[in-house]
PDB file of C-alpha atoms in Angstrom:
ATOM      1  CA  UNK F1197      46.688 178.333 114.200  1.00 80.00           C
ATOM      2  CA  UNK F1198      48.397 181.844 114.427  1.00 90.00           C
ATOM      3  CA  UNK F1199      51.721 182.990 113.013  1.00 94.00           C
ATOM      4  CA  UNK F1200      53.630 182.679 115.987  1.00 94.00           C
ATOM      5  CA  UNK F1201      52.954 178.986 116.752  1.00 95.00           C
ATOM      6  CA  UNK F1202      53.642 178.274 112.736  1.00 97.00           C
ATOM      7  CA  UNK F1203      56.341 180.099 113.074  1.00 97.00           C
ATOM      8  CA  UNK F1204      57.509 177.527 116.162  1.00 97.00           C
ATOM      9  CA  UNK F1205      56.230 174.657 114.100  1.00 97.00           C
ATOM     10  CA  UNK F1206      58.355 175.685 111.214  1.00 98.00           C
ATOM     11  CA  UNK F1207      61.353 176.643 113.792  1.00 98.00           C
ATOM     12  CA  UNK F1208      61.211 172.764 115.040  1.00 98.00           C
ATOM     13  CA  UNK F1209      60.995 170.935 111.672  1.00 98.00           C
ATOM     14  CA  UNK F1210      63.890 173.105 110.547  1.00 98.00           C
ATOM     15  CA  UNK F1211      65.708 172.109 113.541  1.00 98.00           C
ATOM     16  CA  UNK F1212      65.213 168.739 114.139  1.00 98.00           C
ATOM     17  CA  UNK F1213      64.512 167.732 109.959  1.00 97.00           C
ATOM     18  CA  UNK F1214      67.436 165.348 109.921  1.00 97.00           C
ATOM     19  CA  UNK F1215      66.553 163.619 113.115  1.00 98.00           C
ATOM     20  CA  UNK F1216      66.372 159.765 112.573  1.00 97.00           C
ATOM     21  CA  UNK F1217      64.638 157.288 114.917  1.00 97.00           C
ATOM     22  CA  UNK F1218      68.026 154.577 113.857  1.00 96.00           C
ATOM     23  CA  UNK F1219      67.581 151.861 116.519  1.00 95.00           C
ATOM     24  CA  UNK F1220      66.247 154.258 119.622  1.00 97.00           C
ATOM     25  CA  UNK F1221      63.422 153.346 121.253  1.00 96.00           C
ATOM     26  CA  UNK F1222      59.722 153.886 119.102  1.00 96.00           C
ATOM     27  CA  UNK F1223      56.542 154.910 120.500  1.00 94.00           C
ATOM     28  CA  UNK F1224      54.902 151.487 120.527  1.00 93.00           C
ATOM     29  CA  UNK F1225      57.944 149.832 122.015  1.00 95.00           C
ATOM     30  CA  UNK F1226      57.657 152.358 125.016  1.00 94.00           C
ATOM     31  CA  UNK F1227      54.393 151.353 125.418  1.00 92.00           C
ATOM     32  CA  UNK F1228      55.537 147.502 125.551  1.00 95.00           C
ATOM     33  CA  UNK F1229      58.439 148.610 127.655  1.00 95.00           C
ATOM     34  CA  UNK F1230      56.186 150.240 130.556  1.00 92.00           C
ATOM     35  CA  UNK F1231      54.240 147.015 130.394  1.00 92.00           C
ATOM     36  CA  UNK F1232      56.836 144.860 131.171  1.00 94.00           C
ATOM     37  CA  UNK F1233      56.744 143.171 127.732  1.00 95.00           C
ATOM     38  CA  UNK F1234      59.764 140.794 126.312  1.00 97.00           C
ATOM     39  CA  UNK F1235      61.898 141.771 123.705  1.00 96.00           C
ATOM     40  CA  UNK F1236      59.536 139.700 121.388  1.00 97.00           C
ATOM     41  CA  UNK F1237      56.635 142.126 122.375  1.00 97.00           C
ATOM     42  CA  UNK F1238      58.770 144.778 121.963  1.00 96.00           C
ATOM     43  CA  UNK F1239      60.120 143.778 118.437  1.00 96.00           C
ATOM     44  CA  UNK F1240      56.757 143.320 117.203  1.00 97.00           C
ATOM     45  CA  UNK F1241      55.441 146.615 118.441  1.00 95.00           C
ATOM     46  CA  UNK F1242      58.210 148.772 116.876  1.00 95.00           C
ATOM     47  CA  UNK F1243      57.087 146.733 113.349  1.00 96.00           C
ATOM     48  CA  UNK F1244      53.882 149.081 114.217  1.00 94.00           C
ATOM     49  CA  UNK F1245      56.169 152.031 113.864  1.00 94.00           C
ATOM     50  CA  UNK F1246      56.794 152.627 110.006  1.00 92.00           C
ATOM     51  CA  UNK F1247      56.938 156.362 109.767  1.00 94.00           C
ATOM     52  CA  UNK F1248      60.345 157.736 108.569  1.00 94.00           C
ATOM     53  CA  UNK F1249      59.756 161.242 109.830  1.00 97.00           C
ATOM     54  CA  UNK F1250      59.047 161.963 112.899  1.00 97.00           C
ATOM     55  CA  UNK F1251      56.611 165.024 111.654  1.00 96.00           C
ATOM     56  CA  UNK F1252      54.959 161.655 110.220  1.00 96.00           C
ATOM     57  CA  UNK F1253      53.745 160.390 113.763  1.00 95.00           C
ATOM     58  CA  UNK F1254      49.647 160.225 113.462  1.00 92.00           C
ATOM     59  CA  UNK F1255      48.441 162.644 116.420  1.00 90.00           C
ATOM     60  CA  UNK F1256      46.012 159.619 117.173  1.00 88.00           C
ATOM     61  CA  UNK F1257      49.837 157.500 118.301  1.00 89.00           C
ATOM     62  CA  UNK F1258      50.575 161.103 120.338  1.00 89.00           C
ATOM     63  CA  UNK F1259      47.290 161.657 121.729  1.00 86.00           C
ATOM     64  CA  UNK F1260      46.560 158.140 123.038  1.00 79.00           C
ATOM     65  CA  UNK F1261      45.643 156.917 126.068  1.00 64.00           C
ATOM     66  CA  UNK F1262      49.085 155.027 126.221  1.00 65.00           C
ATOM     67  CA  UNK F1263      50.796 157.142 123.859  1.00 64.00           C
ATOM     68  CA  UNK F1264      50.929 160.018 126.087  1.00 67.00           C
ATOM     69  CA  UNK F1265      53.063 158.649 128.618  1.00 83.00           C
ATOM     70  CA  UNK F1266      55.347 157.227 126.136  1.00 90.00           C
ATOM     71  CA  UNK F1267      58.461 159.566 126.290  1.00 92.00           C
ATOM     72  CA  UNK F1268      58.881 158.432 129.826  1.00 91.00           C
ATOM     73  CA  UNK F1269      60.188 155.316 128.506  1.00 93.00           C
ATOM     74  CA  UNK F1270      62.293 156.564 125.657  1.00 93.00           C
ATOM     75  CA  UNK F1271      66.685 156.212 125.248  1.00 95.00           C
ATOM     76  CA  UNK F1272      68.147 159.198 124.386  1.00 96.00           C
ATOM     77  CA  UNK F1273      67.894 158.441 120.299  1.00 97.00           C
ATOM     78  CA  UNK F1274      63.756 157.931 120.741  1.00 96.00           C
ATOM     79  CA  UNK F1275      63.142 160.787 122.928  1.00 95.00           C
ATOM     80  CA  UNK F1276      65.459 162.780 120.227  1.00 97.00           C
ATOM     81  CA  UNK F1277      63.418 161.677 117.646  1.00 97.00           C
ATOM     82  CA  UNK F1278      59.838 161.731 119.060  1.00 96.00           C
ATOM     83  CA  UNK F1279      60.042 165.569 121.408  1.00 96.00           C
ATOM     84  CA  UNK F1280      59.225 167.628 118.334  1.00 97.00           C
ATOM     85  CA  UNK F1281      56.696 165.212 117.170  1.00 96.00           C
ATOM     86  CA  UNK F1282      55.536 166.331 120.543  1.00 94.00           C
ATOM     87  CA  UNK F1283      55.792 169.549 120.516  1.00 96.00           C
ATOM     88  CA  UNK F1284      54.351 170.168 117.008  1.00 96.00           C
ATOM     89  CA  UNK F1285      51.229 168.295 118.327  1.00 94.00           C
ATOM     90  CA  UNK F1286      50.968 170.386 120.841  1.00 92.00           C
ATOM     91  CA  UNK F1287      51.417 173.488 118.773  1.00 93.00           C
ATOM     92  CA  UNK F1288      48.709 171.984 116.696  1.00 91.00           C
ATOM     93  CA  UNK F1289      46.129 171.044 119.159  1.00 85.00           C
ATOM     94  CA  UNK F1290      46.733 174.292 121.039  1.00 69.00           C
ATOM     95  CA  UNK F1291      44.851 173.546 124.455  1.00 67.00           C
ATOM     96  CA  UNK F1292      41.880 171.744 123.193  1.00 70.00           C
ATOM     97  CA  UNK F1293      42.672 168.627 123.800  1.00 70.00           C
ATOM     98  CA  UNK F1294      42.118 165.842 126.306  1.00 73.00           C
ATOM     99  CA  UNK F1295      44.732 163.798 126.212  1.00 77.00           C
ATOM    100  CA  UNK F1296      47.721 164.262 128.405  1.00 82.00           C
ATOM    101  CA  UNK F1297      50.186 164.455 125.687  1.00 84.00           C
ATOM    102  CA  UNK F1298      50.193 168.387 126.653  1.00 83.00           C
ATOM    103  CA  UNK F1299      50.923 167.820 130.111  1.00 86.00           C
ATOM    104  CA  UNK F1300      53.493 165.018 129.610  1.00 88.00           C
ATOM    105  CA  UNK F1301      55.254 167.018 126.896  1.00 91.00           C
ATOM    106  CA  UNK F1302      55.953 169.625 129.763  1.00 90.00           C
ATOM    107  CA  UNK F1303      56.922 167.225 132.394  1.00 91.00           C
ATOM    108  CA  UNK F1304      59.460 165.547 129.872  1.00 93.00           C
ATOM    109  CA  UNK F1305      60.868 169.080 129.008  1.00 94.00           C
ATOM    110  CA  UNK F1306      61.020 169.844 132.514  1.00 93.00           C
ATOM    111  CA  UNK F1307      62.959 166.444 133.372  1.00 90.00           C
ATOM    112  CA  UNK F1308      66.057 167.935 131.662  1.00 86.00           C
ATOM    113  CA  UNK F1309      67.719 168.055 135.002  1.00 85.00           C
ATOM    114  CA  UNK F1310      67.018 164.609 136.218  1.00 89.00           C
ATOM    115  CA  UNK F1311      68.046 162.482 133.510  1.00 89.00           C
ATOM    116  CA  UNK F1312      70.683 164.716 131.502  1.00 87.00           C
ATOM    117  CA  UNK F1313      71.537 161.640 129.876  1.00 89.00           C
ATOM    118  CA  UNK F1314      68.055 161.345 127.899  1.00 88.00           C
ATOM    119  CA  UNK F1315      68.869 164.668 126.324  1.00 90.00           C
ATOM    120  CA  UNK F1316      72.517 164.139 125.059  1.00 93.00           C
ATOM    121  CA  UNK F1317      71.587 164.477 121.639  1.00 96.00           C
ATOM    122  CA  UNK F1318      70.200 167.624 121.384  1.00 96.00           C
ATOM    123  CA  UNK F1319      72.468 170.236 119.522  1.00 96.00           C
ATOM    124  CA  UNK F1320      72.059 174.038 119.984  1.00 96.00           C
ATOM    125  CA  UNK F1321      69.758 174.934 117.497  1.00 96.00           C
ATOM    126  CA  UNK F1322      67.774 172.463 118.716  1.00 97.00           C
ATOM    127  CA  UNK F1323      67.413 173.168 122.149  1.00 96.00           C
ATOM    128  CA  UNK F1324      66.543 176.898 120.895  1.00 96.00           C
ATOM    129  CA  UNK F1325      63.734 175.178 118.557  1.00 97.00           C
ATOM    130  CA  UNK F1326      62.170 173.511 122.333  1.00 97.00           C
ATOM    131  CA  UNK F1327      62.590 177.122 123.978  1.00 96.00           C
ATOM    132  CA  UNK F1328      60.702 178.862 121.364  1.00 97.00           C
ATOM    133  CA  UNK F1329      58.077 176.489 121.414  1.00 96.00           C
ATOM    134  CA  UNK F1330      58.131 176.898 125.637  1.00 94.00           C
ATOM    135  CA  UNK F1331      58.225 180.503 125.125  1.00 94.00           C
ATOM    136  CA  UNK F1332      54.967 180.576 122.743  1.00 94.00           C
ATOM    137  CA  UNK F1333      53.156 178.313 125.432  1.00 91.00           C
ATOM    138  CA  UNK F1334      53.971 181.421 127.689  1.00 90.00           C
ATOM    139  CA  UNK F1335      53.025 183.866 125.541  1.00 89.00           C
ATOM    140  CA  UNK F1336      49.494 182.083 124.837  1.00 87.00           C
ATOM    141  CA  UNK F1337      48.948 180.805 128.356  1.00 78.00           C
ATOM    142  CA  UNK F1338      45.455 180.942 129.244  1.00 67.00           C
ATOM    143  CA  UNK F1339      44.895 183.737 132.337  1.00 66.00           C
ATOM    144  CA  UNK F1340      48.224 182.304 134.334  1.00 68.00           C
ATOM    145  CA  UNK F1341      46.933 178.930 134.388  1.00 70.00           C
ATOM    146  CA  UNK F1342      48.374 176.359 136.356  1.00 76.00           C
ATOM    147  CA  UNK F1343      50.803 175.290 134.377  1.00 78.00           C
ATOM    148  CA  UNK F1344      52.251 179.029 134.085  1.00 84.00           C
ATOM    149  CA  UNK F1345      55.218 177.702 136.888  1.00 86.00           C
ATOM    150  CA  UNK F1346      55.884 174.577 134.796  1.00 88.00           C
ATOM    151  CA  UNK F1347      56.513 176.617 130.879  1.00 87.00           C
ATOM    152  CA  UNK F1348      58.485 178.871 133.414  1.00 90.00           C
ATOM    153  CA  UNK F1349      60.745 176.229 135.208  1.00 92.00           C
ATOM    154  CA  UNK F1350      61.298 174.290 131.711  1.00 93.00           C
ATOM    155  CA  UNK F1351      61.537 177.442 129.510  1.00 92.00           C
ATOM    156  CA  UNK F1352      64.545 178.275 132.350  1.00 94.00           C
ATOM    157  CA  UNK F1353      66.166 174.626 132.346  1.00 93.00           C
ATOM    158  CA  UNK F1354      66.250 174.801 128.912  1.00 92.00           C
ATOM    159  CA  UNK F1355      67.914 178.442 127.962  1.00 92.00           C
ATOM    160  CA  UNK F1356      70.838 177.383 130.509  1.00 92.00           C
ATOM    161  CA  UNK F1357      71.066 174.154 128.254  1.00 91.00           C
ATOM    162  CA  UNK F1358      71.219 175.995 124.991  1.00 91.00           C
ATOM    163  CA  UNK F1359      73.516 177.907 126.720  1.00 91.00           C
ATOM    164  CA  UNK F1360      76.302 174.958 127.765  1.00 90.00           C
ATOM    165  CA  UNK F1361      75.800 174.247 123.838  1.00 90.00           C
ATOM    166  CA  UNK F1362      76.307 177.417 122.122  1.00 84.00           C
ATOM    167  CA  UNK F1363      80.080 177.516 120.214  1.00 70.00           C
ATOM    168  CA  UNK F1364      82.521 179.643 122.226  1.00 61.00           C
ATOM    169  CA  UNK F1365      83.269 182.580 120.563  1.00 55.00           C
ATOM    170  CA  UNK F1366      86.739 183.721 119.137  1.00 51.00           C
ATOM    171  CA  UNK F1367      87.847 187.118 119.446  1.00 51.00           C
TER     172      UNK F1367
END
């Protein structure tokens, strides 16, 4: 791993360190959620979930076939909680990996603008922690690859976001 993506991992653990999971939505329960499951299902499959950090997530939960798509079915305080789990991973794993935890990581940072409401949580130094890390993906993107227009378009949602959430100054 270089300096510049420890430097985003450290930017993102610094930022979101006092981030708690509290009763949002946990990775296995999304999974039980996009299968339709009953909230007995889903009870037992957040007792699966006994991290109490979210830097504490095993890639393998991130990286699965199921756990990829999991922030699609996350409330505000689980997709809070679980983003720079993520991201980290992602910084990690750089592009060798198969799974589509890169991919979906994108598309949920990119969703910013369609559900608003999943991202309520996020506090300014926060949403400059998910910028970096979108800004580093730019900066390391393989020859303009395809997802070039995606880091772009998220990268842009997300600076106008940090913006709406930076303190008004005084003069």
């Amino acid at each position: 791993m270089d300096f510049r993506a420890q430097a985003t991992l450290d930017q993102l653990r610094q930022a979101f360190e006092m981030v708690q999971l509290g009763s949002g939505v946990s990775l296995h329960e999304a999974n039980v959620i996009d299968d339709y499951g009953t909230a007995e299902q889903r009870r037992a499959a957040r007792a699966l979930d006994t991290e109490q950090h979210w830097w504490e997530v095993p890639d393998e939960a991130i990286a699965l076939g199921w756990g990829y798509c999991a922030l699609s079915f996350m409330d505000a305080r689980g997709l809070h909680y679980y983003l720079p789990a993520y991201a980290s991973w992602v910084l990690r794993r750089g592009f060798q990996s198969d799974s589509a935890a890169f991919e979906h990581t994108i598309y949920t940072l990119e969703s910013l603008q369609e559900r608003p409401g999943q991202f309520v949580l996020f506090n300014f130094s926060q949403a400059q922690a998910i910028q970096a890390f979108l800004q580093y993906l730019l900066s390391v993107d393989p020859d303009d690859s395809c997802f070039t227009h995606h880091y772009q378009r998220a990268h842009a949602i997300w600076t106008a976001h940090a913006e709406t959430l930076k303190e008004p100054t005084h003069d």
